[in-house]
mmCIF file of C-alpha atoms in Angstrom:
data_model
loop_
_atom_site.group_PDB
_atom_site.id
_atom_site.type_symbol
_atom_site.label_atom_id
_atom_site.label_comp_id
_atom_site.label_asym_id
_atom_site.label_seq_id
_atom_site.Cartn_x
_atom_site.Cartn_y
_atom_site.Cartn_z
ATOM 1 C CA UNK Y 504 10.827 -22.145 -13.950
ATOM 2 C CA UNK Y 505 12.583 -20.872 -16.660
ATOM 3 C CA UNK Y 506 15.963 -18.764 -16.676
ATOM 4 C CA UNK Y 507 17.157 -15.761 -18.278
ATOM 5 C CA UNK Y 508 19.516 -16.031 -21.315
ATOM 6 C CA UNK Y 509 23.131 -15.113 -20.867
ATOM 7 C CA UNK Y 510 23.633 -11.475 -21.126
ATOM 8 C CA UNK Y 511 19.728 -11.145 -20.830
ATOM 9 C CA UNK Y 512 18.695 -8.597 -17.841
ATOM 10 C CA UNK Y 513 14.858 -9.106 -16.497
ATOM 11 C CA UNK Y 514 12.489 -6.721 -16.643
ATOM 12 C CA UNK Y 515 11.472 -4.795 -13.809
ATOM 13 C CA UNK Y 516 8.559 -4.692 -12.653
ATOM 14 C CA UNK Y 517 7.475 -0.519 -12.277
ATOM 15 C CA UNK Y 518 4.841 -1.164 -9.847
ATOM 16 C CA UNK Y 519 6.268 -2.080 -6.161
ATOM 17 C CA UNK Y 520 7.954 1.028 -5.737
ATOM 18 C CA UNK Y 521 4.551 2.597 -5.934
ATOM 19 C CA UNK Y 522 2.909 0.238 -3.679
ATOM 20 C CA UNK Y 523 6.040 -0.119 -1.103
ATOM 21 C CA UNK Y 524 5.468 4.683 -1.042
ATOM 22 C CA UNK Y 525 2.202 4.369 -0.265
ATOM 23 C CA UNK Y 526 2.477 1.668 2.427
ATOM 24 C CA UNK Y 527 4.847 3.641 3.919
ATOM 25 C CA UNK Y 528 2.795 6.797 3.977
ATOM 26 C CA UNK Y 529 -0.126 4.165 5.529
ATOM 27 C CA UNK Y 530 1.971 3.126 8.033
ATOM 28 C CA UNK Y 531 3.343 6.257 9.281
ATOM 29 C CA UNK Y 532 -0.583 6.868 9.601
ATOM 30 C CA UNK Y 533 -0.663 5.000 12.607
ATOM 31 C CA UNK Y 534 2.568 6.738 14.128
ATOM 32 C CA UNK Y 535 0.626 9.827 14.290
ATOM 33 C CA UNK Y 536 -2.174 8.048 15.511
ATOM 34 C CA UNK Y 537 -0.547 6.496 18.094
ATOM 35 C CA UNK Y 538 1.013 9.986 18.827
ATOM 36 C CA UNK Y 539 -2.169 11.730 19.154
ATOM 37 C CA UNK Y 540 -3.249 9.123 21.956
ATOM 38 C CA UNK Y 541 -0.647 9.920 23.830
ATOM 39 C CA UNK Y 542 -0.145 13.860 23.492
ATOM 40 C CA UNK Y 543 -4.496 14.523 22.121
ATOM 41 C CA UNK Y 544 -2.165 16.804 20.098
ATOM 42 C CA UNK Y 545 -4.600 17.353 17.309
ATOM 43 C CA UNK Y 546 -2.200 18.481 14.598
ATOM 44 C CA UNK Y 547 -1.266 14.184 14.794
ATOM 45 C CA UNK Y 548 -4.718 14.064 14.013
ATOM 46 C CA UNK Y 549 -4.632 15.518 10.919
ATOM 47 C CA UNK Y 550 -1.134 14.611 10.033
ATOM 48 C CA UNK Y 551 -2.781 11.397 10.185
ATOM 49 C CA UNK Y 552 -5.448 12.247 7.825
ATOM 50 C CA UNK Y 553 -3.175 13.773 5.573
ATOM 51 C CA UNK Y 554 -0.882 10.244 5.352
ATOM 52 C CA UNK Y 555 -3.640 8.104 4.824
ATOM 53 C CA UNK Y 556 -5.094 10.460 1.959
ATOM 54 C CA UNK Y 557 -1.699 10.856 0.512
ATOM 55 C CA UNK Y 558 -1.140 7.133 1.342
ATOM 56 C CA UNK Y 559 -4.781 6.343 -0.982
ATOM 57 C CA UNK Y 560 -3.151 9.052 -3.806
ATOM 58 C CA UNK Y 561 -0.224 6.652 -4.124
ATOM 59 C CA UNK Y 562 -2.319 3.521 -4.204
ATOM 60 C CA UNK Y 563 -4.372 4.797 -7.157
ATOM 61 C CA UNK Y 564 -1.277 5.129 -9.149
ATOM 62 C CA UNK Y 565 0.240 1.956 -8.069
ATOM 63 C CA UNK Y 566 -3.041 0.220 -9.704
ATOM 64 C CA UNK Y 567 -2.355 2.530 -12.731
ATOM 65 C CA UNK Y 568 0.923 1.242 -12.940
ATOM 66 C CA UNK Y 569 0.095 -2.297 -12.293
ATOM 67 C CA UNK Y 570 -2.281 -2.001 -15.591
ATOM 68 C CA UNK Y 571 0.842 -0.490 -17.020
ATOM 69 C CA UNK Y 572 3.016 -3.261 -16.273
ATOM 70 C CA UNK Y 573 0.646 -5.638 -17.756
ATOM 71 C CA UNK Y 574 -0.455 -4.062 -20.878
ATOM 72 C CA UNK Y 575 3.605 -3.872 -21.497
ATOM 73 C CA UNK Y 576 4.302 -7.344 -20.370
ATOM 74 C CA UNK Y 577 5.985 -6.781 -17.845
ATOM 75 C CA UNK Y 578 3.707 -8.594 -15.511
ATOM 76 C CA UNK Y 579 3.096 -12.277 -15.286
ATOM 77 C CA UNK Y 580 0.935 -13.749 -13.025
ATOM 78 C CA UNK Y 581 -1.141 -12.499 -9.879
ATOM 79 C CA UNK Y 582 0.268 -13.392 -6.637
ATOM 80 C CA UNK Y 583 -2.655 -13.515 -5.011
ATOM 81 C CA UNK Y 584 -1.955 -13.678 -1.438
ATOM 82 C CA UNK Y 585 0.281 -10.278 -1.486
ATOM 83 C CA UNK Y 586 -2.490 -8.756 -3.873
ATOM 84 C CA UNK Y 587 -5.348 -9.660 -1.722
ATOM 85 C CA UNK Y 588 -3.322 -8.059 1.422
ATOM 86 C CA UNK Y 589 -2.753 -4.930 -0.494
ATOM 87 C CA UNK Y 590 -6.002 -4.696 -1.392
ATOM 88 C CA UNK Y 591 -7.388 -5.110 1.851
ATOM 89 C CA UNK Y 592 -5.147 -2.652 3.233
ATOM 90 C CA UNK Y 593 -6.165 0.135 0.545
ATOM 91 C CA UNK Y 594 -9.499 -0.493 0.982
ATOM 92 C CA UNK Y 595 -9.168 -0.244 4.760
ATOM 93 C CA UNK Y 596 -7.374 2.760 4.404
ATOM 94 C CA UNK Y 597 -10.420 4.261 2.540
ATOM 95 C CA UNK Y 598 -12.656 3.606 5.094
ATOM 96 C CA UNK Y 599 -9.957 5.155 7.574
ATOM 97 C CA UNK Y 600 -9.655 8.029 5.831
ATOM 98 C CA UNK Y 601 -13.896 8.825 6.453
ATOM 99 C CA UNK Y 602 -12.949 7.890 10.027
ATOM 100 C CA UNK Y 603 -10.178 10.252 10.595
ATOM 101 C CA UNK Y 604 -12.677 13.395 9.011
ATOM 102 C CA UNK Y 605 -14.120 13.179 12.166
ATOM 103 C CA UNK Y 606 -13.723 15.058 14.796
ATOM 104 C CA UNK Y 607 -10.709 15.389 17.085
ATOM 105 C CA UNK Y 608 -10.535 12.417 19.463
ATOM 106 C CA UNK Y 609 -13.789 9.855 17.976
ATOM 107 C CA UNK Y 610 -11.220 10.660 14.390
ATOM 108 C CA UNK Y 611 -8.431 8.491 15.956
ATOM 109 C CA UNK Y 612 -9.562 6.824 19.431
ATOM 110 C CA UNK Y 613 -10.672 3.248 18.836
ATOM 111 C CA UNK Y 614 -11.701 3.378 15.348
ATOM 112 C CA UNK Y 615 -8.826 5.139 13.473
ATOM 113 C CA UNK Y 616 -6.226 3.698 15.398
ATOM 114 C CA UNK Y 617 -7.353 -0.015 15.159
ATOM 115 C CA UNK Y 618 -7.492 0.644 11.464
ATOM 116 C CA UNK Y 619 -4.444 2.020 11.037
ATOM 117 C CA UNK Y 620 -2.719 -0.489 12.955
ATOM 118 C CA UNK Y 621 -4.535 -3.767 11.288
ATOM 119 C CA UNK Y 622 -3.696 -1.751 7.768
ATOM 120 C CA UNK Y 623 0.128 -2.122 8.948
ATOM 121 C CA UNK Y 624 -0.316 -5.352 9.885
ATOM 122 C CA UNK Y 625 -1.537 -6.041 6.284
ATOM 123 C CA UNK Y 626 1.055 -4.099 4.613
ATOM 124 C CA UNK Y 627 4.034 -5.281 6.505
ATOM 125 C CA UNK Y 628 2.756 -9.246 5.608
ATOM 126 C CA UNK Y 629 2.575 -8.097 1.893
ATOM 127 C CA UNK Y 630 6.393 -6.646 2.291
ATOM 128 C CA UNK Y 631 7.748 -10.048 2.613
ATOM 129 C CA UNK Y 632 7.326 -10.275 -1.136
ATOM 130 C CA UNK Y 633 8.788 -7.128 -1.812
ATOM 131 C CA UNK Y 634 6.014 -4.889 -2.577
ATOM 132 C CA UNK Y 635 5.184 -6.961 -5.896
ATOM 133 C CA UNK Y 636 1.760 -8.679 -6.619
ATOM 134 C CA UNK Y 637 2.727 -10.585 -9.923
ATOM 135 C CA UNK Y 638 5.348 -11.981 -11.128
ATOM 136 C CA UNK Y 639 8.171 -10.980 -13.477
ATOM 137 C CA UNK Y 640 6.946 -12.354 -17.466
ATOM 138 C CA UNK Y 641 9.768 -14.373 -19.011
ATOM 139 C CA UNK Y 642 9.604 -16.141 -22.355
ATOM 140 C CA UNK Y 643 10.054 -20.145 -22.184
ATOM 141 C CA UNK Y 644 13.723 -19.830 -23.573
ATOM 142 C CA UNK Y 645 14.431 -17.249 -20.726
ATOM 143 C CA UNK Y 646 14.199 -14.325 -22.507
ATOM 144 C CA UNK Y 647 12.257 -11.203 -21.196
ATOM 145 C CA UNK Y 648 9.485 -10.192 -23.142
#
């Protein structure tokens, strides 16, 4: 592993922040889901929709920015675990978001809610890392690119 020189500051990676917006719009998803099973309130229904799309919006331009970060060199290599969650998780959420144009109760009750809540579980794994999928590129002396 190689260090930084003195006085040298790493780069930063631009895409977690992304990534760690959209998770949390996913996971407040399945707060209003789990609000709508308890009140059929269907305004939670479509708060619900509205996360999730939102939640899809920001995970478009956290792969946008991941290209970013790699065509600057900012980004090493993949971490694939945390990737692979994420990418599960988005791609859940996209078939969520079909479910939850549904109507009323089959948009959220079992489908939408078991989605939304294995999404979370997915996201919250991929949080342990901090929101980033690759690592930080440094140069062999410790310099940042």
């Amino acid at each position: 592993m190689s260090r930084l020189a003195p006085g040298a500051a790493p780069r930063s990676l631009l895409h977690p922040g992304f990534i760690g917006a959209g998770s949390t719009l996913l996971i407040a998803g399945l707060a209003t889901d789990i609000m709508y099973w308890n009140t059929s309130n269907w305004q939670w229904a479509n708060s619900s929709t509205w996360l999730i799309a939102a939640g899809l919006v920001l995970a478009l331009f956290a792969t946008i920015i991941l290209i970013i970060d790699f065509l600057t060199s900012r980004a090493g290599r993949i971490n694939w675990i945390p990737f692979l969650l994420v990418a599960a998780a988005a791609l859940l959420s996209l078939v969520n978001v079909f479910v939850h144009s549904r109507d009323a109760w089959t948009s959220v009750v079992p489908q939408g809610i078991s989605l939304s809540a294995i999404v979370t579980i997915l996201l919250l794994m991929a949080a342990a890392t901090g929101w980033k999928v690759t690592t930080v590129r440094t140069t062999a002396t410790g310099d940042s690119l």
